[in-house]
Short mmCIF file of C-alpha atoms and ligand atoms in Angstrom, two decimals:
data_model
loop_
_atom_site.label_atom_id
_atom_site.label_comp_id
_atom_site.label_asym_id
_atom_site.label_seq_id
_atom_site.Cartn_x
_atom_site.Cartn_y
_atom_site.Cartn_z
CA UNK W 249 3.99 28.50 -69.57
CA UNK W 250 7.04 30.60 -69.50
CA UNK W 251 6.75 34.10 -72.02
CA UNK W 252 4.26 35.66 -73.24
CA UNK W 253 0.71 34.81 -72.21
CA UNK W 254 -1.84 32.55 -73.93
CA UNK W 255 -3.96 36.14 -75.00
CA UNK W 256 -1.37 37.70 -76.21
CA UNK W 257 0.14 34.47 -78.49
CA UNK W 258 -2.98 33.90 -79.53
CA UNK W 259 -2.96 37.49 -81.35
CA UNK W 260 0.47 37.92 -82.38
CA UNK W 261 2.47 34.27 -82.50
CA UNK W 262 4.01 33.89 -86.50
CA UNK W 263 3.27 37.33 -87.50
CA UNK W 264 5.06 39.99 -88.04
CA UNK W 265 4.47 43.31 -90.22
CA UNK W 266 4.59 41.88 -93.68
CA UNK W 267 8.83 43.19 -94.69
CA UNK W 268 7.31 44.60 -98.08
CA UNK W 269 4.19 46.52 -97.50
CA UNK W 270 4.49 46.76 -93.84
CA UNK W 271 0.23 45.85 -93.74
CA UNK W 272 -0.08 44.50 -89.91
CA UNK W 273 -2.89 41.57 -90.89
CA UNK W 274 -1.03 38.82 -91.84
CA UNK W 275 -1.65 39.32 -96.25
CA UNK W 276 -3.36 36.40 -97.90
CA UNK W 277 -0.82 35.39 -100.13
CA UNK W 278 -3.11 34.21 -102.91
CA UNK W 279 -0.59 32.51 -105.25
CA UNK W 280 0.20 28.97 -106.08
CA UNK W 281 3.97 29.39 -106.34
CA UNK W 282 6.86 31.65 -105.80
CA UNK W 283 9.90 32.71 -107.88
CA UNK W 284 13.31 31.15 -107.22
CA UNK W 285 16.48 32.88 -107.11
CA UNK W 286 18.19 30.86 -109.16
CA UNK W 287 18.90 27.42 -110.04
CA UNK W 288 21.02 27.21 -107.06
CA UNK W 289 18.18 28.68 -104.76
CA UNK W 290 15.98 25.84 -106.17
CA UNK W 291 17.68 22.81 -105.52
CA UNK W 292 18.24 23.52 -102.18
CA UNK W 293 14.99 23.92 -101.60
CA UNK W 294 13.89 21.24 -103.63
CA UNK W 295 16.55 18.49 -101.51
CA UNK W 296 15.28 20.27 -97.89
CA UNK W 297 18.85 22.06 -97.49
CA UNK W 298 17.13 25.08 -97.28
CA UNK W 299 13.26 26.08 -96.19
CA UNK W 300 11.48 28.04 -98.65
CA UNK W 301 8.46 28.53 -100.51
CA UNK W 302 7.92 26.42 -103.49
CA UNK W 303 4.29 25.81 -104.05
CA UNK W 304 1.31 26.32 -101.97
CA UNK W 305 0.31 22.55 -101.86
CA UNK W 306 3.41 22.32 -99.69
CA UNK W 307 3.95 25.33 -97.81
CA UNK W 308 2.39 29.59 -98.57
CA UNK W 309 2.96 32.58 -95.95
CA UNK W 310 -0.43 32.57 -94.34
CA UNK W 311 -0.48 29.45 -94.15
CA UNK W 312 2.96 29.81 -92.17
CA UNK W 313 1.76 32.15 -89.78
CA UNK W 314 -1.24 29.86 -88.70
CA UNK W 315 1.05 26.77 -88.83
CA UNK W 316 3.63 29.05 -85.71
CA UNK W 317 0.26 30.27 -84.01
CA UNK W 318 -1.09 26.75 -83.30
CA UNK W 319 2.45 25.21 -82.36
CA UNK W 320 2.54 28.35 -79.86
CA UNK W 321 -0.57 27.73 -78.32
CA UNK W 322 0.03 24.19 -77.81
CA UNK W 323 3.09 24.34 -76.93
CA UNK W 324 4.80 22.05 -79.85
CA UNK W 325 8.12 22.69 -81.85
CA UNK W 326 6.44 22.62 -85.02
CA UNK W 327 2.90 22.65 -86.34
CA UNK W 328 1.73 21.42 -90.22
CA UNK W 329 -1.78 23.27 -91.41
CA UNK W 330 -3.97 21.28 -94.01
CA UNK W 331 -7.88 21.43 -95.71
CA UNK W 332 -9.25 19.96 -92.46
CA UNK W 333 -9.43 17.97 -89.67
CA UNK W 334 -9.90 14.60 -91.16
CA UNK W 335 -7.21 15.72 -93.50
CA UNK W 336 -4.72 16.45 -90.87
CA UNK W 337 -6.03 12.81 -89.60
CA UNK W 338 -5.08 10.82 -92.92
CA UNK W 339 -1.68 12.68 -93.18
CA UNK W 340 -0.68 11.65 -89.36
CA UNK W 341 -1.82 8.08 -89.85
CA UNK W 342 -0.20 7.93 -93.23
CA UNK W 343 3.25 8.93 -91.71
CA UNK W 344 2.87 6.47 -88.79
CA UNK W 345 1.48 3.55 -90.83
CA UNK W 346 2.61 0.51 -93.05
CA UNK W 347 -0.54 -1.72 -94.80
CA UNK W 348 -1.09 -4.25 -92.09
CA UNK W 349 -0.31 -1.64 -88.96
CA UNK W 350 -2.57 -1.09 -86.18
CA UNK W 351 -3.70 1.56 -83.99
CA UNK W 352 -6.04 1.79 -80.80
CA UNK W 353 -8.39 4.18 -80.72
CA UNK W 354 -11.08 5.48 -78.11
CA UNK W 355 -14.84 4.86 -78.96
CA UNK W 356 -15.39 7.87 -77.82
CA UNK W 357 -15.13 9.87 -81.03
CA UNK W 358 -15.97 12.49 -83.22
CA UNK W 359 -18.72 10.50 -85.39
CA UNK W 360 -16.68 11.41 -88.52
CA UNK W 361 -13.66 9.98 -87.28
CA UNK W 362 -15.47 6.70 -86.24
CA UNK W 363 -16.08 6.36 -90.20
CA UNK W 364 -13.19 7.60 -91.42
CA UNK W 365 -11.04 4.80 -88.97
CA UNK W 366 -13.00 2.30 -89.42
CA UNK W 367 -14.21 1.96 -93.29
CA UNK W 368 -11.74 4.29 -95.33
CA UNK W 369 -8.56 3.09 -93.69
CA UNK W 370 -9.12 -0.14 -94.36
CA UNK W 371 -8.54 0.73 -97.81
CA UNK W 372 -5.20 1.28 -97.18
CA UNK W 373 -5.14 -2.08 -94.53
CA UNK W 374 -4.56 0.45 -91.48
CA UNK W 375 -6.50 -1.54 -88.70
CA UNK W 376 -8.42 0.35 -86.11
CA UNK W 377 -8.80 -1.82 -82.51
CA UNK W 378 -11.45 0.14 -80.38
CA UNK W 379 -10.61 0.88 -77.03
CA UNK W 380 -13.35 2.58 -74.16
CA UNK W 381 -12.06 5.61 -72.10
CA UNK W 382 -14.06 4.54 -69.10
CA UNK W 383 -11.83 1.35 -69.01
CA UNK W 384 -8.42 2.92 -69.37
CA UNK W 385 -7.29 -0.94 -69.38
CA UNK W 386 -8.65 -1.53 -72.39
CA UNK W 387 -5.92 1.02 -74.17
CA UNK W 388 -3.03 -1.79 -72.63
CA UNK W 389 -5.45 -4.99 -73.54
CA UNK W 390 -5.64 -3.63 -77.12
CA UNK W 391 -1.99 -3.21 -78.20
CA UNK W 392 -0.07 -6.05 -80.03
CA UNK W 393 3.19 -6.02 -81.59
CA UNK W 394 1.78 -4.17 -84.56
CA UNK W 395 0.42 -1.10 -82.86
CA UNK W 396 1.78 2.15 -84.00
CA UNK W 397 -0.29 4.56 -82.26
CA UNK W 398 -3.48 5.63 -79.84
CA UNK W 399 -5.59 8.32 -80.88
CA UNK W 400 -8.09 9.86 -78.15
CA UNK W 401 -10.13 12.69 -78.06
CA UNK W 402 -9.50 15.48 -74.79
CA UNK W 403 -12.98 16.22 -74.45
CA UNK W 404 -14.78 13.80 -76.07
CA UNK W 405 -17.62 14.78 -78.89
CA UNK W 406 -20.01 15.24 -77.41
CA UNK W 407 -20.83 15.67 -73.89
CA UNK W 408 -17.83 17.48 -72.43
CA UNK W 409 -16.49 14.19 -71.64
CA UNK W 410 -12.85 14.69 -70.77
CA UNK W 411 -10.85 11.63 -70.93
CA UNK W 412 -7.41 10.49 -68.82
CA UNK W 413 -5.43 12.21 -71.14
CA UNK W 414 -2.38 11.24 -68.48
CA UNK W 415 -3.06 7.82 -68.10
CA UNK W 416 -3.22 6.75 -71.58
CA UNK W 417 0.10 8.66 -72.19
CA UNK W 418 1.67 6.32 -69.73
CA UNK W 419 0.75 3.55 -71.32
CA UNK W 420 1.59 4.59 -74.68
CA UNK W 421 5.38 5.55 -73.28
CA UNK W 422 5.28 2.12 -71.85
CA UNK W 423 5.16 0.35 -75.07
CA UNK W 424 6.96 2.95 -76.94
CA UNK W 425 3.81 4.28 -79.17
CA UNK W 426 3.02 8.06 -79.81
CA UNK W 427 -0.17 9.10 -78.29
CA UNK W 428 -2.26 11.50 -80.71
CA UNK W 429 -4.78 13.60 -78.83
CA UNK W 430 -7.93 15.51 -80.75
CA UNK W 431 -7.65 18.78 -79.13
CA UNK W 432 -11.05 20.20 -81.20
CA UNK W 433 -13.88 20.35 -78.81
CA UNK W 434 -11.48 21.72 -76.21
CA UNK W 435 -8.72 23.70 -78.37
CA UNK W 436 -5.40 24.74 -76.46
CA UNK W 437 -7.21 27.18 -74.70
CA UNK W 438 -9.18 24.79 -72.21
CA UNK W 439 -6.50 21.29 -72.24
CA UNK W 440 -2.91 21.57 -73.96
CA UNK W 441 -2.39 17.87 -74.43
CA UNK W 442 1.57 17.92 -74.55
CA UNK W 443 1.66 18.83 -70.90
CA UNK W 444 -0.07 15.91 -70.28
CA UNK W 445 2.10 14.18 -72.43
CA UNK W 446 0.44 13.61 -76.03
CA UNK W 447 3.44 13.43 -78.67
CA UNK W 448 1.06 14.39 -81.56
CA UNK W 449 -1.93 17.06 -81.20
CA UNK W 450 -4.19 17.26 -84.21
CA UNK W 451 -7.32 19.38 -85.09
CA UNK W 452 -10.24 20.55 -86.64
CA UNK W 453 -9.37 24.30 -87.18
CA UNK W 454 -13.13 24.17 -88.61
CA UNK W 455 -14.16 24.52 -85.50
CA UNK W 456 -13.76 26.39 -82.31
CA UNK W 457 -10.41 27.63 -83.90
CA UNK W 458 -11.37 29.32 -86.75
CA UNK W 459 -14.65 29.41 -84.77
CA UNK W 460 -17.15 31.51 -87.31
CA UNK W 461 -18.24 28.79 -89.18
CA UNK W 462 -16.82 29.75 -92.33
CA UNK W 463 -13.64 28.19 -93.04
CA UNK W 464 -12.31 24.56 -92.95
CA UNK W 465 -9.00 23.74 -91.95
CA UNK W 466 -7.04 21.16 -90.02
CA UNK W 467 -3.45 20.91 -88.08
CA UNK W 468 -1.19 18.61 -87.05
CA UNK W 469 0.95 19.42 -84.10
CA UNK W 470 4.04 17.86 -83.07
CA UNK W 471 5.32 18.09 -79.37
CA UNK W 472 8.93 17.07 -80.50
CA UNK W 473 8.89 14.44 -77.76
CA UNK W 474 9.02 10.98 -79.45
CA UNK W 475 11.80 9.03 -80.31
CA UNK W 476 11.36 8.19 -83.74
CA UNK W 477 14.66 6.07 -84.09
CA UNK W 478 14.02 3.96 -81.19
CA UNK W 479 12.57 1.24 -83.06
CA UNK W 480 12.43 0.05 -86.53
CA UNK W 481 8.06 0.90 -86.89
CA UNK W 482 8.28 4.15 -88.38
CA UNK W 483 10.47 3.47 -91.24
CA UNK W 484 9.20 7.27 -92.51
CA UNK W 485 10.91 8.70 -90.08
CA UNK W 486 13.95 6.77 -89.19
CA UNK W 487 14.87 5.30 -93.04
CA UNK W 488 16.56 7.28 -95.61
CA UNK W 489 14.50 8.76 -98.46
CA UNK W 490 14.78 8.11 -101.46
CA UNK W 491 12.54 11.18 -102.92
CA UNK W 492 15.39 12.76 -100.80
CA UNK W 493 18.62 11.97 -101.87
CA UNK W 494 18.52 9.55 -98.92
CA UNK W 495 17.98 11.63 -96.69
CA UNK W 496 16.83 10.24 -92.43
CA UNK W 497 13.91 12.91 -91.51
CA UNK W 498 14.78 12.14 -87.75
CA UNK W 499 18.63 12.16 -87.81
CA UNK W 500 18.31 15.78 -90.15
CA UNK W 501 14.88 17.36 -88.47
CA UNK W 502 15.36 16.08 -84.87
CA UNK W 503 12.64 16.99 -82.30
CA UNK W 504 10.50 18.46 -85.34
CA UNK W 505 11.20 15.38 -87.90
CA UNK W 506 7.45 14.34 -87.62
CA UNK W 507 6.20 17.66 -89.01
CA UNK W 508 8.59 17.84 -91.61
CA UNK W 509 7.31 13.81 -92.86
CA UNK W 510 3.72 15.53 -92.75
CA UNK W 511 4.71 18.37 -94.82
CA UNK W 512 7.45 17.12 -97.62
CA UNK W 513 5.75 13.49 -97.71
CA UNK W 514 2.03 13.54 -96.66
CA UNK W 515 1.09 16.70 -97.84
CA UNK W 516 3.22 16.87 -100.53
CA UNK W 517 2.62 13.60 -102.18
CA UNK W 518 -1.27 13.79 -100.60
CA UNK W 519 -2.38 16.79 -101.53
CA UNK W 520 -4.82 18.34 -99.45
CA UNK W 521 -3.65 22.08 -98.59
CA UNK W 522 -5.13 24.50 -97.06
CA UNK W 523 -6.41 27.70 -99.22
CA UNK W 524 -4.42 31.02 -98.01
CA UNK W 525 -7.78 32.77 -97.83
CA UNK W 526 -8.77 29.69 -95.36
CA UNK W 527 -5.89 30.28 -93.26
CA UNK W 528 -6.13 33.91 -93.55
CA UNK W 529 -9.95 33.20 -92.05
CA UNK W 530 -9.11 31.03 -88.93
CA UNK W 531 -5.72 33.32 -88.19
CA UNK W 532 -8.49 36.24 -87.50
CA UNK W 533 -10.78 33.59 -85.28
CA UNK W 534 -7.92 32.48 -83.32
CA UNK W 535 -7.18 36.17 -82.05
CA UNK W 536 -10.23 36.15 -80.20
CA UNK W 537 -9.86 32.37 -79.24
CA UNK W 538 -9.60 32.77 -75.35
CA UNK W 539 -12.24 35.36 -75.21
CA UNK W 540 -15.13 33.19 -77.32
CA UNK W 541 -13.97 30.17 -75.93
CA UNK W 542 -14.53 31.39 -72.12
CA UNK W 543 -17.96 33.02 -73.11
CA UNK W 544 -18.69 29.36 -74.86
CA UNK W 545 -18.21 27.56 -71.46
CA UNK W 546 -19.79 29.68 -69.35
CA UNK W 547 -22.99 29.86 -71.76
CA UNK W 548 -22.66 25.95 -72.06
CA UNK W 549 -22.45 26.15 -68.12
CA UNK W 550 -25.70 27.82 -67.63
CA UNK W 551 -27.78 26.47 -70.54
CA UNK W 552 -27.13 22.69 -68.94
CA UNK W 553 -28.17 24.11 -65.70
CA UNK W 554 -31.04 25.31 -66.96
CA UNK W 555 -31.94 22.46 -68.95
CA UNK W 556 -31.37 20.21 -66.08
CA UNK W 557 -33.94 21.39 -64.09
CA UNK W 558 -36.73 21.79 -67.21
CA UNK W 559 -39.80 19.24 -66.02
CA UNK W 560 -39.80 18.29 -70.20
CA UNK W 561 -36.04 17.45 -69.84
CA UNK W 562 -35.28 13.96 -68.25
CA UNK W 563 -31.29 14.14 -68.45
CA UNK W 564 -28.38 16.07 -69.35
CA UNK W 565 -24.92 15.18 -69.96
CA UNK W 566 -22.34 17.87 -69.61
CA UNK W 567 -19.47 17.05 -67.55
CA UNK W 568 -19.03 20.30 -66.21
CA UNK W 569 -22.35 19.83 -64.07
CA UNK W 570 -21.08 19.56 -60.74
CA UNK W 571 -23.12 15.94 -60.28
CA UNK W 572 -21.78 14.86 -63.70
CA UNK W 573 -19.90 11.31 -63.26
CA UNK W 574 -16.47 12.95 -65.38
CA UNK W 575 -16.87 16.23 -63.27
CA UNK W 576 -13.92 15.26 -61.45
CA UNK W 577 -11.52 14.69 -64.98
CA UNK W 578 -12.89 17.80 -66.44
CA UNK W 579 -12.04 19.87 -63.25
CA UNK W 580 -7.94 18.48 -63.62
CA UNK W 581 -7.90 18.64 -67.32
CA UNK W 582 -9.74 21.53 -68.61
CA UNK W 583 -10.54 23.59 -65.33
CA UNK W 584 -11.92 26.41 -67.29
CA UNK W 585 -14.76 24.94 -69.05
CA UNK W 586 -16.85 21.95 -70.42
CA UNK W 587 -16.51 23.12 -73.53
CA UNK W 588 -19.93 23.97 -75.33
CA UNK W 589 -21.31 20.89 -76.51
CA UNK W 590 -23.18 18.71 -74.88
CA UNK W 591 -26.64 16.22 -75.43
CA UNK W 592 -29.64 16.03 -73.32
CA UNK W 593 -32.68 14.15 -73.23
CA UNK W 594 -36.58 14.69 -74.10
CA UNK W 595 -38.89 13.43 -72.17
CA UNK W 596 -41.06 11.69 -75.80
CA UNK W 597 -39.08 10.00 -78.28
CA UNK W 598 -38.71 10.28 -81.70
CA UNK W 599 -41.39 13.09 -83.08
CA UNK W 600 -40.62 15.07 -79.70
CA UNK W 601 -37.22 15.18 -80.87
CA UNK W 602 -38.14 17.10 -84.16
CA UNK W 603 -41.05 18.85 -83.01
CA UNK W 604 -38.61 20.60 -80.46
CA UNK W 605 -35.47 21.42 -83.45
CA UNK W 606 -38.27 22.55 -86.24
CA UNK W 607 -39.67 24.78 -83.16
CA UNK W 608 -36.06 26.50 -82.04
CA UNK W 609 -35.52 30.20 -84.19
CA UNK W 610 -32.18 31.44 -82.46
CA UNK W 611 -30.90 28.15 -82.76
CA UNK W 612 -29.51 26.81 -86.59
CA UNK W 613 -30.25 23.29 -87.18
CA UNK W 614 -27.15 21.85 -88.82
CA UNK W 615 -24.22 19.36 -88.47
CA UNK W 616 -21.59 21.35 -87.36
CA UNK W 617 -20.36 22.53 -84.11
CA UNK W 618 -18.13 25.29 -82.71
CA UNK W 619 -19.68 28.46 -84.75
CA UNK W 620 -20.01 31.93 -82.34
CA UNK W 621 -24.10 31.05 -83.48
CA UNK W 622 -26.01 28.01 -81.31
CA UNK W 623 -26.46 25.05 -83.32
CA UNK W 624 -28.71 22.29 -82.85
CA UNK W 625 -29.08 18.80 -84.61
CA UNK W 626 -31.54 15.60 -83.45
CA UNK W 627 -28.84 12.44 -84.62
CA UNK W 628 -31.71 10.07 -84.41
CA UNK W 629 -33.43 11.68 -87.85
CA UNK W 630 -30.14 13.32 -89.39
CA UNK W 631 -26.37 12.34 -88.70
CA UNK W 632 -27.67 8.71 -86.94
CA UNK W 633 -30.95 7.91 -89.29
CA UNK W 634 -29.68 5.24 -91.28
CA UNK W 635 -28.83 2.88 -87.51
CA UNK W 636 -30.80 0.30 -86.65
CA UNK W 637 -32.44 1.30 -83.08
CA UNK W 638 -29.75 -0.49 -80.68
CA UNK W 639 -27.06 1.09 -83.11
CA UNK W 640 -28.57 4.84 -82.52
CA UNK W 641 -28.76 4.25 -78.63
CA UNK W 642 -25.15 2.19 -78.28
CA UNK W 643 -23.88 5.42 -80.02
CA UNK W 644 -25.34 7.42 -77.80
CA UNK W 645 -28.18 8.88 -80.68
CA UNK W 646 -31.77 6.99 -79.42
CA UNK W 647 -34.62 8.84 -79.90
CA UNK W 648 -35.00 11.47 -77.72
CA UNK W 649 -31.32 12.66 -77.71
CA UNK W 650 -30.51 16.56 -78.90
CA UNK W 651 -27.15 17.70 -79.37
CA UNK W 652 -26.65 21.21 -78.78
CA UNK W 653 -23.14 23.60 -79.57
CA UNK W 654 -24.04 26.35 -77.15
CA UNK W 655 -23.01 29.98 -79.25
CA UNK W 656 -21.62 33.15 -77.11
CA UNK W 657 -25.26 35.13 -77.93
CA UNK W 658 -26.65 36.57 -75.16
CA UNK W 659 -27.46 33.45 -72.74
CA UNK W 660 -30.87 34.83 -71.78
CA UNK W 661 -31.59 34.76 -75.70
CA UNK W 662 -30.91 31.36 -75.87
CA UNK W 663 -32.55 30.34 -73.01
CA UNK W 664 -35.69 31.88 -74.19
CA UNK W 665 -35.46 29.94 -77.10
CA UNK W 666 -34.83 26.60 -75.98
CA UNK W 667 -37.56 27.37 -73.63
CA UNK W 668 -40.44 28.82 -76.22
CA UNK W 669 -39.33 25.15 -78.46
CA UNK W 670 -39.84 23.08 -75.09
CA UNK W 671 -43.54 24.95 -74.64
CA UNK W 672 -44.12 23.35 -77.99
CA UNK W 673 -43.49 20.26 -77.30
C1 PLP F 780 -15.20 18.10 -87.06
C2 PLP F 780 -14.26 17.23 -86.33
C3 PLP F 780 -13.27 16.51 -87.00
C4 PLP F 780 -13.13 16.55 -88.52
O1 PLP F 780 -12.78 17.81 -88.94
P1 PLP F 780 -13.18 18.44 -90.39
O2 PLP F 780 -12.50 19.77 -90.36
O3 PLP F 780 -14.67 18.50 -90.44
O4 PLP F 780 -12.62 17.50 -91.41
C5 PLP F 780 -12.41 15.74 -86.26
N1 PLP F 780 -12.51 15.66 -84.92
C6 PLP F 780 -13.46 16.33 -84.23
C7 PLP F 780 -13.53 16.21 -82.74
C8 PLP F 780 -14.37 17.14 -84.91
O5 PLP F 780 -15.31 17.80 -84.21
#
């Protein structure tokens, strides 16, 4: 990375004194819309000759400054900020997709996104084909003439699985498909996809981001490195518009074209924008982004150690355990850390699995993960319940599983707690 440093982006990329007031935070500009000029002033804007503010569904100031932070930090020409991750999800597919389209998709997946692929697209007749990141094969055996894009996950959700981020960009440059990467569990901090050639980053700001567990948000990042024109499959992009005067998003918007579609078509015509105060929230997490995210890692690091070697433990599954099968792909692609979520095993099944979340204190039992607090959930009675059996242990939830999303408390605190919940057990 040439410039400044990932630290010091991280605090000051987008923002400048506000021109006004000259207040240093970057204001929460908590309006829906903003005066024009004059008529003039607002047809430009209106017909994209000029950028502007028109109305916060579209585009707002804070939002603005979060939208240039995470471009920065990835490393993309242009980044879009929505209401959240599965948000920023619809928007991408919507740009990329006719009724009829397919995509490939890992199995390895956020269990959200699983859903959200495989029931509420088809509503729309965008059709998922699954594709499994131990078998990068399968991403090539999967595409057909109707593909229009593979989605993977960097480290995978959960277990700190870190997938061949590399190979499967080959393949999607092969047959001229945009590779979309989930940066989430990892965020630009640990993996920057683009390097390793993903042409569309997308996450959960919700997250490790924002990173507090107070704010939902979502972002699409484009890397500016597809060729939108080369083929006649994203008609968005590459076909005038009529809500535009006619108007070719590539031709006009070059290397940042697939941004703009996200912004004046899929959010626009969508809807779901981020709240200023939202942005305003994640903004402040991201400032301390390489600092929590390091702590997160190396408490992850230690925790897993320690679990490994509990006699009431009979696995764990964190890739960056040196004996870990993916140690090797986690060690090229996100050399500073795991990440902080991982699953391990009980030694019992079901009712050990409870007994040990009811018994943690430190710990919150919820469904979320990526909060500076440790959170813990058992799938197999929450998230996973309604499975059949073979369902809960083919998706990686049987019995005795427990997910954990290690905080950046004192590690001896949370040690002591998993430990005082394992005596009870
Ligand atoms: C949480 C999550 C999402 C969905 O994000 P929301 O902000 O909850 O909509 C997508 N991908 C991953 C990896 C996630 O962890």
């Amino acid at each position: 990375m040439s410039g400044p440093g990932f630290e010091t982006l991280a605090i000051h990329a987008g923002a400048q004194p506000d021109p006004t007031t000259g207040a240093r935070a970057t204001p929460i500009y908590q309006t829906t819309s903003f005066v024009f000029d004059d008529v003039d002033h607002a047809a430009s804007l209106f017909g994209l000759q000029q950028f502007g503010n028109i109305y916060t569904r579209i585009m707002n100031p804070t939002q603005a400054v979060l939208e240039e932070r995470v471009a920065a930090l990835e490393g993309g020409t242009a980044a879009v900020a929505v209401a959240s991750g599965h948000a920023a999800q619809l928007i991408i597919f919507q740009s990329l997709m006719q009724p009829g389209d397919e995509f490939v998709a890992s199995r390895k997946l956020y269990g959200g996104s699983i859903n959200q692929f495989g029931h509420a697209f088809k509503s729309f007749d965008w059709r998922v084909k699954w594709a499994d990141p131990d078998d990068i094969s399968s991403f090539e055996a999967a595409i057909t003439e109707k593909t229009r894009a593979i989605f993977i996950e960097s480290i995978a959700n959960p277990g700190g699985i870190v997938v061949d981020i590399a190979a499967i960009a080959a393949i999607a440059q092969k047959h001229g498909i945009p590779l979309i990467v989930d940066n989430t569990m990892a965020t630009p901090y640990l993996c920057r996809p683009i390097e390793h050639g993903a042409d569309i980053v997308v996450h959960s700001l919700t997250k490790f981001m924002g990173g507090h567990g107070n704010s939902m948000g979502g972002a699409i990042v484009d890397a500016g490195t597809f060729d939108w024109s080369a083929s006649d499959h994203y008609p968005m992009l590459s076909q005038p518009r009529p809500e535009y005067n006619g108007i070719v998003l590539h031709e006009t918007f070059g290397n940042f074209a697939f941004a703009i579609a996200c912004r004046v078509l899929g959010l626009r015509d969508l809807g779901p924008a981020i709240s200023p105060f939202n942005a305003f929230m994640i903004l402040t997490g991201i400032e301390t982004l390489p600092l929590r995210m390091q702590r997160h890692c190396d408490n992850a690091k230690a925790v897993a150690e320690h679990l490994k070697g509990h006699e009431k433990v009979s696995w764990v599954s964190y890739s960056g355990l040196a004996d870990h099968p993916n140690h090797a792909m986690m060690q090229k692609y996100s050399p500073k850390g795991a990440g902080a979520v991982f699953t391990f095993g009980l030694k019992g099944g079901f009712e050990v699995g409870v007994t040990f979340v009811e018994a943690l204190e430190l710990f919150s039992h919820l469904a979320n993960i990526g909060d500076t607090r440790s959170l813990v959930i058992h799938p197999a009675s929450t998230t996973h319940k309604q499975l059949a059996d073979e369902q809960k242990i083919a998706a990686g939830a049987g019995p005795d599983v427990v997910r954990l999303s290690i905080g950046i408390e004192n590690v001896a605190d949370i040690i002591a707690d998993l430990d005082q919940a394992l005596a009870k057990v």
